[in-house]
Short mmCIF file of C-alpha atoms and ligand atoms in Angstrom, two decimals:
data_model
loop_
_atom_site.label_atom_id
_atom_site.label_comp_id
_atom_site.label_asym_id
_atom_site.label_seq_id
_atom_site.Cartn_x
_atom_site.Cartn_y
_atom_site.Cartn_z
CA MET A 146 1.11 4.91 -89.83
CA GLU A 147 -0.06 4.71 -93.40
CA PRO A 148 -2.32 1.85 -94.50
CA PHE A 149 -0.35 -0.88 -96.24
CA TRP A 150 -2.14 -0.48 -99.57
CA THR A 151 -1.09 3.19 -99.76
CA ILE A 152 2.49 2.24 -99.10
CA ARG A 153 2.35 -0.50 -101.75
CA ALA A 154 0.81 1.81 -104.30
CA LEU A 155 3.44 4.45 -103.60
CA GLN A 156 6.21 1.91 -103.91
CA ALA A 157 4.82 0.59 -107.18
CA CYS A 158 4.48 4.03 -108.72
CA ARG A 159 7.82 5.16 -107.35
CA LYS A 160 9.38 2.14 -109.10
CA LYS A 161 8.13 3.71 -112.31
CA ALA A 162 9.40 7.12 -111.10
CA GLN A 163 5.85 8.48 -111.15
CA PRO A 164 3.75 10.03 -108.40
CA PRO A 165 0.75 7.83 -107.58
CA PHE A 166 -2.09 9.90 -108.97
CA GLN A 167 -1.21 13.07 -110.79
CA GLY A 168 1.80 11.80 -112.72
CA CYS A 169 0.56 8.31 -113.54
CA PRO A 170 -0.27 8.29 -117.27
CA VAL A 171 -3.51 6.39 -116.79
CA HIS A 172 -4.96 8.78 -114.21
CA ARG A 173 -6.17 12.27 -114.99
CA GLU A 174 -7.60 14.49 -112.32
CA ILE A 175 -11.15 15.68 -112.83
CA PRO A 176 -11.05 19.50 -112.89
CA GLY A 177 -12.36 20.90 -109.62
CA ASN A 178 -12.08 17.52 -107.88
CA PRO A 179 -8.46 17.14 -106.82
CA GLY A 180 -7.60 13.54 -106.03
CA ILE A 181 -10.46 12.09 -108.14
CA SER A 182 -9.33 10.71 -111.44
CA CYS A 183 -11.14 9.45 -114.51
CA MET A 184 -10.10 6.82 -117.06
CA THR A 185 -11.38 5.35 -120.26
CA GLY A 186 -12.09 1.60 -120.45
CA GLN A 187 -8.87 0.96 -122.37
CA GLU A 188 -6.88 3.05 -119.93
CA ARG A 189 -8.40 1.08 -117.07
CA SER A 190 -7.24 -2.20 -118.52
CA GLU A 191 -3.76 -0.76 -119.09
CA GLU A 192 -3.75 0.46 -115.51
CA LYS A 193 -4.07 -3.09 -114.20
CA SER A 194 -0.68 -3.92 -115.60
CA GLU A 195 0.98 -0.66 -114.56
CA CYS A 196 -0.26 0.26 -111.08
CA VAL A 197 -0.95 -1.80 -108.01
CA SER A 198 -4.56 -1.97 -106.86
CA LEU A 199 -5.48 0.43 -104.07
CA SER A 200 -8.06 -1.97 -102.70
CA PRO A 201 -6.78 -4.09 -99.82
CA MET A 202 -9.54 -6.68 -100.47
CA ARG A 203 -8.72 -7.39 -104.09
CA GLU A 204 -6.36 -10.21 -103.41
CA THR A 205 -8.81 -12.18 -101.24
CA VAL A 206 -12.28 -11.42 -102.69
CA PRO A 207 -12.90 -12.22 -106.34
CA ALA A 208 -13.95 -9.31 -108.53
CA LEU A 209 -17.74 -8.79 -108.65
CA PRO A 210 -19.28 -9.91 -111.90
CA GLU A 211 -20.29 -6.90 -113.92
CA ARG A 212 -23.13 -8.63 -115.72
CA VAL A 213 -25.54 -10.91 -113.96
CA CYS A 214 -28.09 -13.15 -115.62
CA VAL A 215 -31.53 -14.06 -114.28
CA PHE A 216 -33.45 -16.94 -115.83
CA GLY A 217 -37.18 -16.40 -115.50
CA THR A 218 -39.12 -13.17 -115.71
CA GLY A 219 -41.70 -14.08 -113.06
CA ASP A 220 -42.27 -12.38 -109.70
CA LEU A 221 -38.96 -13.33 -108.14
CA GLY A 222 -36.91 -12.88 -111.31
CA ARG A 223 -38.20 -9.34 -111.87
CA SER A 224 -37.75 -8.30 -108.24
CA LEU A 225 -34.24 -9.70 -108.09
CA GLY A 226 -33.37 -8.08 -111.41
CA LEU A 227 -34.54 -4.72 -110.08
CA ARG A 228 -32.42 -5.02 -106.94
CA LEU A 229 -29.38 -6.06 -108.97
CA LEU A 230 -29.81 -3.06 -111.24
CA GLN A 231 -30.15 -0.79 -108.23
CA ALA A 232 -26.94 -2.27 -106.83
CA GLY A 233 -25.08 -1.32 -109.99
CA TYR A 234 -25.08 -4.57 -111.94
CA SER A 235 -25.93 -4.91 -115.57
CA VAL A 236 -28.78 -7.41 -115.75
CA VAL A 237 -29.71 -9.71 -118.58
CA PHE A 238 -32.84 -11.86 -118.34
CA GLY A 239 -32.98 -15.27 -119.95
CA SER A 240 -36.56 -15.85 -121.02
CA ARG A 241 -38.72 -17.90 -123.38
CA ARG A 242 -40.41 -14.70 -124.51
CA THR A 243 -37.77 -12.14 -125.41
CA HIS A 244 -40.32 -9.54 -126.61
CA SER A 245 -42.67 -9.37 -123.62
CA SER A 246 -40.40 -7.07 -121.67
CA SER A 247 -42.84 -4.32 -120.72
CA ARG A 248 -43.05 -5.36 -117.06
CA LEU A 249 -39.32 -5.84 -116.64
CA PRO A 250 -37.20 -3.33 -114.71
CA HIS A 251 -35.97 -0.45 -116.80
CA GLY A 252 -32.41 -0.95 -117.98
CA ALA A 253 -32.47 -4.75 -118.10
CA GLN A 254 -31.89 -6.68 -121.29
CA VAL A 255 -33.93 -9.75 -122.33
CA LEU A 256 -32.37 -12.52 -124.39
CA GLY A 257 -33.04 -16.15 -125.13
CA HIS A 258 -31.71 -18.57 -122.53
CA ALA A 259 -28.62 -19.61 -124.49
CA ALA A 260 -27.53 -16.07 -125.38
CA ALA A 261 -28.19 -14.82 -121.85
CA ALA A 262 -26.22 -17.71 -120.33
CA GLN A 263 -23.24 -16.95 -122.54
CA SER A 264 -23.18 -13.29 -121.57
CA ALA A 265 -22.76 -13.74 -117.79
CA HIS A 266 -20.77 -15.85 -115.35
CA LEU A 267 -23.37 -15.75 -112.59
CA ILE A 268 -26.90 -16.96 -113.35
CA PHE A 269 -29.85 -16.87 -110.96
CA ILE A 270 -32.45 -19.54 -111.73
CA ALA A 271 -35.83 -18.00 -110.83
CA VAL A 272 -37.86 -20.79 -112.41
CA GLN A 273 -39.85 -23.56 -110.70
CA ARG A 274 -38.04 -26.85 -110.34
CA GLU A 275 -40.65 -28.62 -112.48
CA HIS A 276 -39.32 -26.74 -115.53
CA TYR A 277 -35.60 -27.31 -114.92
CA ASP A 278 -35.33 -29.72 -117.85
CA PHE A 279 -35.10 -26.68 -120.18
CA LEU A 280 -31.54 -26.31 -118.84
CA VAL A 281 -30.34 -29.67 -120.20
CA PRO A 282 -29.86 -28.48 -123.81
CA LEU A 283 -27.96 -25.47 -122.42
CA ALA A 284 -25.31 -27.65 -120.75
CA ASN A 285 -22.53 -26.34 -123.02
CA GLN A 286 -23.33 -22.67 -122.41
CA LEU A 287 -23.64 -23.29 -118.67
CA LYS A 288 -20.31 -25.10 -118.32
CA GLY A 289 -18.21 -23.43 -115.62
CA LYS A 290 -20.96 -20.93 -114.77
CA VAL A 291 -22.24 -20.28 -111.27
CA LEU A 292 -25.93 -21.21 -111.06
CA VAL A 293 -27.86 -19.95 -108.04
CA ASP A 294 -30.88 -22.13 -107.33
CA LEU A 295 -33.62 -19.95 -105.80
CA SER A 296 -36.42 -22.48 -105.87
CA ASN A 297 -38.67 -23.58 -103.03
CA ASN A 298 -41.18 -26.38 -102.74
CA LEU A 299 -44.80 -26.43 -101.70
CA ARG A 300 -44.25 -29.05 -99.01
CA LYS A 301 -41.44 -30.92 -97.29
CA ASN A 302 -40.03 -34.04 -98.97
CA GLN A 303 -41.91 -33.24 -102.16
CA TYR A 304 -39.06 -34.67 -104.24
CA PRO A 305 -36.54 -37.44 -103.49
CA GLU A 306 -33.61 -35.03 -103.71
CA ALA A 307 -33.15 -31.32 -103.06
CA ASN A 308 -33.90 -28.98 -105.97
CA ALA A 309 -30.31 -27.76 -106.01
CA GLU A 310 -28.94 -31.32 -106.16
CA TYR A 311 -31.35 -32.07 -108.99
CA LEU A 312 -30.15 -28.96 -110.82
CA GLN A 313 -26.53 -30.04 -110.34
CA SER A 314 -27.33 -33.48 -111.77
CA LEU A 315 -28.93 -31.86 -114.84
CA VAL A 316 -26.00 -29.52 -115.44
CA PRO A 317 -22.92 -31.28 -114.03
CA GLY A 318 -20.51 -28.82 -115.66
CA ALA A 319 -21.89 -25.84 -113.72
CA GLU A 320 -21.22 -24.80 -110.13
CA VAL A 321 -24.58 -24.87 -108.35
CA VAL A 322 -25.10 -22.75 -105.26
CA LYS A 323 -28.33 -22.93 -103.28
CA GLY A 324 -29.37 -19.63 -101.78
CA PHE A 325 -31.56 -16.53 -101.57
CA ASN A 326 -34.63 -18.79 -101.39
CA THR A 327 -35.63 -17.37 -98.01
CA LEU A 328 -36.18 -13.94 -99.58
CA SER A 329 -39.55 -13.10 -101.04
CA ALA A 330 -40.18 -11.10 -104.19
CA TRP A 331 -41.97 -8.57 -102.00
CA SER A 332 -39.04 -8.07 -99.62
CA LEU A 333 -36.65 -7.73 -102.56
CA GLN A 334 -38.80 -5.00 -104.07
CA ASN A 335 -39.16 -3.11 -100.82
CA GLY A 336 -35.60 -3.60 -99.63
CA PRO A 337 -34.82 -6.13 -96.92
CA SER A 338 -35.60 -5.13 -93.36
CA ASP A 339 -33.39 -6.15 -90.46
CA ALA A 340 -35.37 -9.32 -89.95
CA ASN A 341 -34.76 -10.77 -93.40
CA ARG A 342 -31.32 -9.41 -94.23
CA GLN A 343 -29.83 -12.82 -93.57
CA VAL A 344 -29.66 -15.28 -96.44
CA TYR A 345 -28.25 -18.80 -96.39
CA ILE A 346 -26.18 -20.39 -99.10
CA CYS A 347 -24.58 -23.78 -99.68
CA GLY A 348 -22.65 -25.41 -102.50
CA GLU A 349 -19.66 -27.54 -103.38
CA SER A 350 -17.43 -24.83 -104.83
CA VAL A 351 -15.88 -22.30 -102.45
CA GLU A 352 -15.13 -19.89 -105.32
CA ALA A 353 -18.71 -20.01 -106.56
CA LYS A 354 -19.99 -19.34 -103.05
CA GLN A 355 -17.63 -16.37 -102.73
CA VAL A 356 -19.05 -14.89 -105.91
CA VAL A 357 -22.58 -15.25 -104.51
CA ILE A 358 -21.57 -13.83 -101.12
CA ALA A 359 -20.05 -10.80 -102.85
CA VAL A 360 -23.29 -10.16 -104.76
CA ALA A 361 -25.33 -10.63 -101.57
CA SER A 362 -23.28 -8.07 -99.69
CA LYS A 363 -23.65 -5.61 -102.57
CA LEU A 364 -27.42 -6.09 -102.32
CA GLY A 365 -27.26 -5.24 -98.62
CA LEU A 366 -27.73 -8.85 -97.50
CA SER A 367 -25.56 -10.93 -95.27
CA ALA A 368 -24.98 -14.42 -96.61
CA LEU A 369 -24.21 -17.26 -94.25
CA ASP A 370 -22.37 -20.22 -95.77
CA ARG A 371 -24.06 -23.38 -94.47
CA GLY A 372 -21.69 -25.82 -96.16
CA PHE A 373 -22.00 -28.29 -99.02
CA LEU A 374 -24.89 -28.88 -101.38
CA SER A 375 -26.18 -31.71 -99.17
CA VAL A 376 -27.55 -28.97 -96.87
CA ALA A 377 -29.75 -27.66 -99.70
CA ARG A 378 -32.79 -29.63 -98.58
CA GLU A 379 -32.58 -27.99 -95.17
CA LEU A 380 -32.44 -24.54 -96.78
CA GLU A 381 -35.40 -25.42 -98.98
CA ASP A 382 -37.38 -26.41 -95.90
CA PHE A 383 -36.76 -23.07 -94.14
CA PRO A 384 -39.65 -21.21 -95.80
CA LEU A 385 -41.96 -24.14 -95.01
CA GLN A 386 -41.35 -23.98 -91.30
CA LEU A 387 -44.42 -22.63 -89.59
CA PHE A 388 -43.55 -19.96 -87.03
CA PRO A 389 -40.06 -21.36 -86.29
CA GLN A 390 -39.30 -18.74 -83.62
CA TRP A 391 -42.66 -19.17 -81.89
CA ARG A 392 -42.11 -22.61 -80.43
CA LEU A 393 -40.04 -21.63 -77.40
CA PRO A 394 -42.10 -18.52 -76.45
CA LEU A 395 -45.32 -20.53 -76.79
CA ARG A 396 -43.95 -23.31 -74.62
CA ILE A 397 -42.87 -20.78 -71.98
CA ALA A 398 -46.30 -19.09 -72.05
CA ILE A 399 -48.17 -22.38 -71.77
CA GLY A 400 -45.85 -23.66 -69.03
CA LEU A 401 -46.17 -20.45 -66.99
CA SER A 402 -49.96 -20.33 -67.45
CA ALA A 403 -50.35 -23.93 -66.30
CA ALA A 404 -48.03 -23.48 -63.32
CA PHE A 405 -49.75 -20.31 -62.05
CA PHE A 406 -53.21 -21.68 -62.78
CA PHE A 407 -52.62 -24.74 -60.61
CA TYR A 408 -50.92 -22.69 -57.92
CA LEU A 409 -53.88 -20.27 -57.71
CA LEU A 410 -56.34 -23.15 -57.94
CA ILE A 411 -54.79 -24.85 -54.93
CA ARG A 412 -54.24 -21.64 -53.00
CA TYR A 413 -57.72 -20.13 -53.37
CA VAL A 414 -60.26 -22.69 -54.52
CA ILE A 415 -59.07 -25.98 -53.04
CA TYR A 416 -57.74 -24.35 -49.86
CA ALA A 417 -61.06 -22.50 -49.29
CA TYR A 418 -62.98 -25.74 -49.83
CA VAL A 419 -60.79 -27.78 -47.50
CA THR A 420 -60.51 -25.24 -44.65
CA GLN A 421 -63.92 -23.48 -44.78
CA GLY A 422 -66.03 -25.79 -46.92
CA ASP A 423 -66.66 -22.92 -49.41
CA ASP A 424 -67.29 -24.09 -52.96
CA ILE A 425 -66.05 -21.30 -55.23
CA SER A 426 -65.25 -23.54 -58.17
CA PHE A 427 -67.52 -21.41 -60.42
CA ARG A 428 -64.84 -18.70 -60.28
CA ILE A 429 -62.21 -20.88 -61.91
CA MET A 430 -63.06 -20.00 -65.49
CA VAL A 431 -63.07 -16.23 -65.20
CA SER A 432 -61.72 -14.89 -61.93
CA LEU A 433 -58.95 -17.43 -61.59
CA ALA A 434 -57.96 -17.19 -65.24
CA ASN A 435 -57.91 -13.43 -64.84
CA GLN A 436 -55.32 -13.79 -62.11
CA VAL A 437 -53.08 -15.84 -64.37
CA CYS A 438 -53.09 -13.50 -67.39
CA PRO A 439 -51.36 -10.44 -65.87
CA ILE A 440 -48.77 -12.59 -64.11
CA VAL A 441 -47.82 -14.37 -67.32
CA SER A 442 -47.98 -11.12 -69.27
CA LEU A 443 -45.53 -9.39 -66.93
CA ILE A 444 -43.14 -12.33 -66.89
CA MET A 445 -43.21 -12.55 -70.70
CA LEU A 446 -42.59 -8.82 -70.91
CA SER A 447 -39.56 -9.10 -68.66
CA LEU A 448 -38.31 -12.09 -70.67
CA CYS A 449 -38.64 -9.89 -73.75
CA TYR A 450 -36.41 -7.15 -72.36
CA LEU A 451 -33.98 -9.23 -70.31
CA PRO A 452 -31.84 -10.64 -73.18
CA GLY A 453 -31.15 -7.10 -74.44
CA VAL A 454 -29.84 -6.15 -71.01
CA LEU A 455 -27.77 -9.34 -70.76
CA ALA A 456 -26.35 -8.74 -74.24
CA SER A 457 -25.33 -5.19 -73.30
CA ILE A 458 -23.64 -6.42 -70.12
CA LEU A 459 -21.81 -9.09 -72.12
CA GLN A 460 -20.65 -6.53 -74.67
CA LEU A 461 -19.41 -4.23 -71.93
CA TYR A 462 -17.63 -7.14 -70.26
CA ARG A 463 -15.99 -8.22 -73.51
CA GLY A 464 -15.21 -4.64 -74.53
CA THR A 465 -16.46 -5.22 -78.07
CA LYS A 466 -19.74 -5.65 -79.91
CA TYR A 467 -18.16 -7.59 -82.76
CA ARG A 468 -18.17 -11.01 -81.13
CA ARG A 469 -20.94 -13.55 -81.44
CA PHE A 470 -23.22 -14.02 -78.48
CA PRO A 471 -23.43 -17.52 -77.01
CA ASN A 472 -26.00 -19.65 -78.81
CA TRP A 473 -28.56 -19.57 -75.99
CA LEU A 474 -28.49 -15.77 -75.88
CA ASP A 475 -28.60 -15.53 -79.66
CA HIS A 476 -31.67 -17.74 -79.74
CA TRP A 477 -33.30 -15.82 -76.90
CA MET A 478 -32.64 -12.48 -78.66
CA LEU A 479 -34.29 -13.82 -81.81
CA CYS A 480 -37.42 -14.72 -79.82
CA ARG A 481 -37.92 -11.24 -78.34
CA LYS A 482 -40.58 -10.15 -80.78
CA GLN A 483 -42.64 -13.30 -80.13
CA LEU A 484 -42.22 -12.96 -76.35
CA GLY A 485 -43.39 -9.34 -76.54
CA LEU A 486 -46.40 -10.21 -78.71
CA LEU A 487 -47.44 -13.01 -76.36
CA SER A 488 -47.10 -10.62 -73.42
CA LEU A 489 -49.40 -8.19 -75.20
CA GLY A 490 -51.84 -11.01 -75.94
CA PHE A 491 -52.07 -11.98 -72.27
CA ALA A 492 -52.49 -8.32 -71.29
CA PHE A 493 -55.43 -8.00 -73.71
CA LEU A 494 -56.91 -11.18 -72.32
CA HIS A 495 -56.62 -9.70 -68.85
CA VAL A 496 -58.46 -6.56 -69.97
CA LEU A 497 -61.17 -8.70 -71.61
CA TYR A 498 -61.67 -10.84 -68.52
CA THR A 499 -61.78 -7.73 -66.38
CA LEU A 500 -64.57 -6.40 -68.56
CA ILE A 501 -66.49 -9.68 -68.36
CA ILE A 502 -66.43 -9.80 -64.56
CA PRO A 503 -68.90 -6.89 -64.02
CA ILE A 504 -71.39 -8.50 -66.41
CA ARG A 505 -71.32 -11.63 -64.27
CA SER A 506 -71.31 -9.55 -61.05
CA GLU A 507 -74.53 -7.81 -62.07
CA ARG A 508 -76.23 -11.19 -62.20
CA THR A 509 -74.53 -13.02 -59.37
CA GLY A 510 -73.46 -10.15 -57.14
CA PRO A 511 -69.90 -8.88 -56.68
CA GLN A 512 -67.32 -11.61 -56.89
CA CYS A 513 -63.88 -11.62 -55.50
CA LEU A 514 -61.53 -14.52 -55.59
CA ILE A 515 -59.14 -13.05 -53.09
CA PRO A 516 -60.71 -12.54 -49.65
CA GLN A 517 -61.59 -8.86 -49.11
CA ARG A 518 -59.57 -6.83 -46.68
CA PRO A 519 -61.06 -3.94 -44.69
CA GLY A 520 -61.08 -0.71 -46.78
CA MET A 521 -60.84 -2.56 -50.07
CA THR A 522 -63.19 -1.27 -52.77
CA THR A 523 -65.18 -3.66 -54.96
CA PRO A 524 -66.48 -1.93 -58.09
CA THR A 525 -70.05 -2.79 -58.90
CA CYS A 526 -70.99 -0.75 -61.95
CA PRO A 527 -69.60 -1.60 -65.40
CA TRP A 528 -68.23 1.92 -65.88
CA GLU A 529 -66.24 1.62 -62.74
CA PHE A 530 -64.82 -1.65 -64.00
CA TRP A 531 -64.15 -0.21 -67.42
CA ASP A 532 -62.24 2.62 -65.78
CA LEU A 533 -60.32 0.18 -63.60
CA ALA A 534 -59.62 -2.13 -66.53
CA CYS A 535 -58.09 0.67 -68.59
CA THR A 536 -56.17 2.04 -65.63
CA SER A 537 -54.88 -1.37 -64.67
CA TYR A 538 -53.87 -2.11 -68.25
CA TRP A 539 -51.86 1.07 -68.59
CA GLU A 540 -50.45 0.95 -65.12
CA SER A 541 -49.64 -2.73 -65.00
CA HIS A 542 -48.31 -3.23 -68.48
CA LEU A 543 -47.01 0.02 -69.82
CA PHE A 544 -45.76 1.87 -66.74
CA PRO A 545 -42.76 0.96 -64.62
CA PRO A 546 -43.40 -1.68 -61.95
CA SER A 547 -43.09 0.83 -59.11
CA VAL A 548 -46.25 2.59 -60.33
CA THR A 549 -48.06 -0.74 -60.51
CA PHE A 550 -47.19 -1.58 -56.95
CA SER A 551 -48.36 1.78 -55.66
CA ALA A 552 -51.68 1.36 -57.47
CA GLY A 553 -52.13 -2.12 -56.10
CA GLY A 554 -54.48 -1.22 -53.25
CA SER A 555 -57.31 -0.12 -55.48
CA LEU A 556 -56.82 -2.97 -57.93
CA ALA A 557 -56.69 -5.71 -55.36
CA SER A 558 -60.04 -7.19 -56.38
CA TYR A 559 -58.63 -8.54 -59.62
CA SER A 560 -54.86 -8.14 -59.46
CA PRO A 561 -52.62 -10.96 -58.33
CA SER A 562 -51.97 -10.78 -54.66
CA TRP A 563 -48.23 -10.77 -55.09
CA VAL A 564 -48.50 -7.62 -57.21
CA THR A 565 -50.48 -5.67 -54.63
N1 LIG B 1261 -42.06 -15.42 -105.60
C1 LIG B 1261 -41.34 -15.46 -104.49
O1 LIG B 1261 -41.52 -14.61 -103.61
C2 LIG B 1261 -40.32 -16.52 -104.30
C3 LIG B 1261 -40.11 -17.51 -105.24
N2 LIG B 1261 -39.13 -18.45 -105.07
C4 LIG B 1261 -38.89 -19.49 -106.07
O2 LIG B 1261 -38.50 -18.90 -107.29
C5 LIG B 1261 -39.02 -19.64 -108.38
C6 LIG B 1261 -39.83 -18.72 -109.28
O3 LIG B 1261 -40.88 -18.18 -108.53
P1 LIG B 1261 -41.81 -17.02 -109.13
O4 LIG B 1261 -40.98 -15.99 -109.78
O5 LIG B 1261 -42.70 -16.60 -108.04
O6 LIG B 1261 -42.65 -17.83 -110.21
P2 LIG B 1261 -43.41 -17.25 -111.47
O7 LIG B 1261 -44.42 -18.26 -111.86
O8 LIG B 1261 -43.86 -15.86 -111.22
O9 LIG B 1261 -42.28 -17.19 -112.59
C7 LIG B 1261 -41.64 -18.34 -113.03
C8 LIG B 1261 -40.93 -18.03 -114.33
O10 LIG B 1261 -40.32 -19.23 -114.77
C9 LIG B 1261 -40.27 -19.23 -116.19
N3 LIG B 1261 -40.82 -20.48 -116.70
C10 LIG B 1261 -42.05 -20.98 -116.48
N4 LIG B 1261 -42.19 -22.15 -117.13
C11 LIG B 1261 -41.02 -22.38 -117.77
C12 LIG B 1261 -40.55 -23.42 -118.63
N5 LIG B 1261 -41.32 -24.46 -118.94
N6 LIG B 1261 -39.32 -23.31 -119.12
C13 LIG B 1261 -38.54 -22.28 -118.82
N7 LIG B 1261 -38.93 -21.25 -118.02
C14 LIG B 1261 -40.15 -21.31 -117.51
C15 LIG B 1261 -41.14 -18.08 -116.68
O11 LIG B 1261 -40.28 -17.05 -117.17
P3 LIG B 1261 -40.25 -16.69 -118.73
O12 LIG B 1261 -41.68 -16.54 -119.14
O13 LIG B 1261 -39.49 -15.43 -118.79
O14 LIG B 1261 -39.56 -17.81 -119.44
C16 LIG B 1261 -41.85 -17.60 -115.43
O15 LIG B 1261 -42.06 -16.23 -115.41
C17 LIG B 1261 -39.86 -20.77 -107.79
O16 LIG B 1261 -39.09 -21.94 -107.76
C18 LIG B 1261 -40.13 -20.31 -106.38
O17 LIG B 1261 -40.23 -21.39 -105.49
C19 LIG B 1261 -38.31 -18.42 -103.97
C20 LIG B 1261 -38.47 -17.46 -103.01
C21 LIG B 1261 -39.50 -16.46 -103.07
FE1 LIG B 1262 -54.38 -6.04 -63.79
#
């Protein structure tokens, strides 16, 4: 079955008794490239009235603006301008200094603010909020234009209203969209990685937001519409959030550490004191802590890999990978990097503690928190411990669990008893 746009194009051209490509007066085939046609600008405008568009999206998505304007030739303005040029847009900068264009991306034009505003429908404002009053005299030129507010603040609640709302109040005739403020000039220059491909936008006008979304997708970004302009403050606070994805992993790590620490404290130190009268409380700081680290590290590592497995199972169950994961899984997936890094941190701590133990042992004699079993070796020289530390690190944290379990006998002096 033919796609519907092909059928529509054929019908439209047949109505004019012309074949769709070769016979249509506005299309000429490029020699050596059958099927590819070329047109002049005038022919292209005539074509709009004569032939039906071949693009199935044309009716729903507004046409991309050819020329895009960027106010401000600072770090962000230049980086954004470069990306827009690379994406095929014609870029005009609106600047106070129209002659200092040496550092601007090649191919961009620099005009005064008023002339630049008149030449484009979409205008990115890459200027600090403190200077927005320069836009007031441009109200006439900006009427009906889409203004994208890129600004951020230095701290939360710095101003009574969001920057985007302030911009809208200064230029009421324009359609203000807040967005792209979570991108940095650096990431724009280097191309967004997977982690920062997502941008958030908000604004009152649906059409204006569609224009911005279309530009974002052409830049290789995925724009998420967060609603009306009242959400702008939230978007402006995003870059100010300190380690937003770290909270849950840190809470899990602290909770697990505390739980295992108290469990081991009761099981080995308090139990030994109550039943045998042995006071081994001096081992709490090093030996006991060293029991906790690998346990937490392994659990964090499994928590890092588990959501990926669950997501795959869910995709197989649903039979598609194009449906959103439930929120809890989505959130968990986003924390994987932090969970993995914390796991690595605890593993390093374990190696460090393991290296400290022989130094103490040399002075106080061999120590072992877990009661020794017959045949169990207790390393006494630092080299032996160094060797064991490295082996245990690789075996416990980088090899499959089965290997760890098999190596448990020789590591029993400092590995958790449930691992051995
Ligand atoms: N840098 C970044 O990575 C990011 C920046 N942002 C936001 O983007 C905005 C710009 O940041 P950035 O490019 O780093 O800042 P810069 O200081 O590098 O550039 C700001 C530009 O604003 C223009 N400007 C300065 N004063 C005035 C004024 N009185 N009237 C008119 N225009 C003026 C200047 O352009 P000209 O000389 O051409 O007139 C200047 O180059 C800020 O609000 C920032 O919060 C958001 C996300 C990331
Ligand atoms: Fe270990």
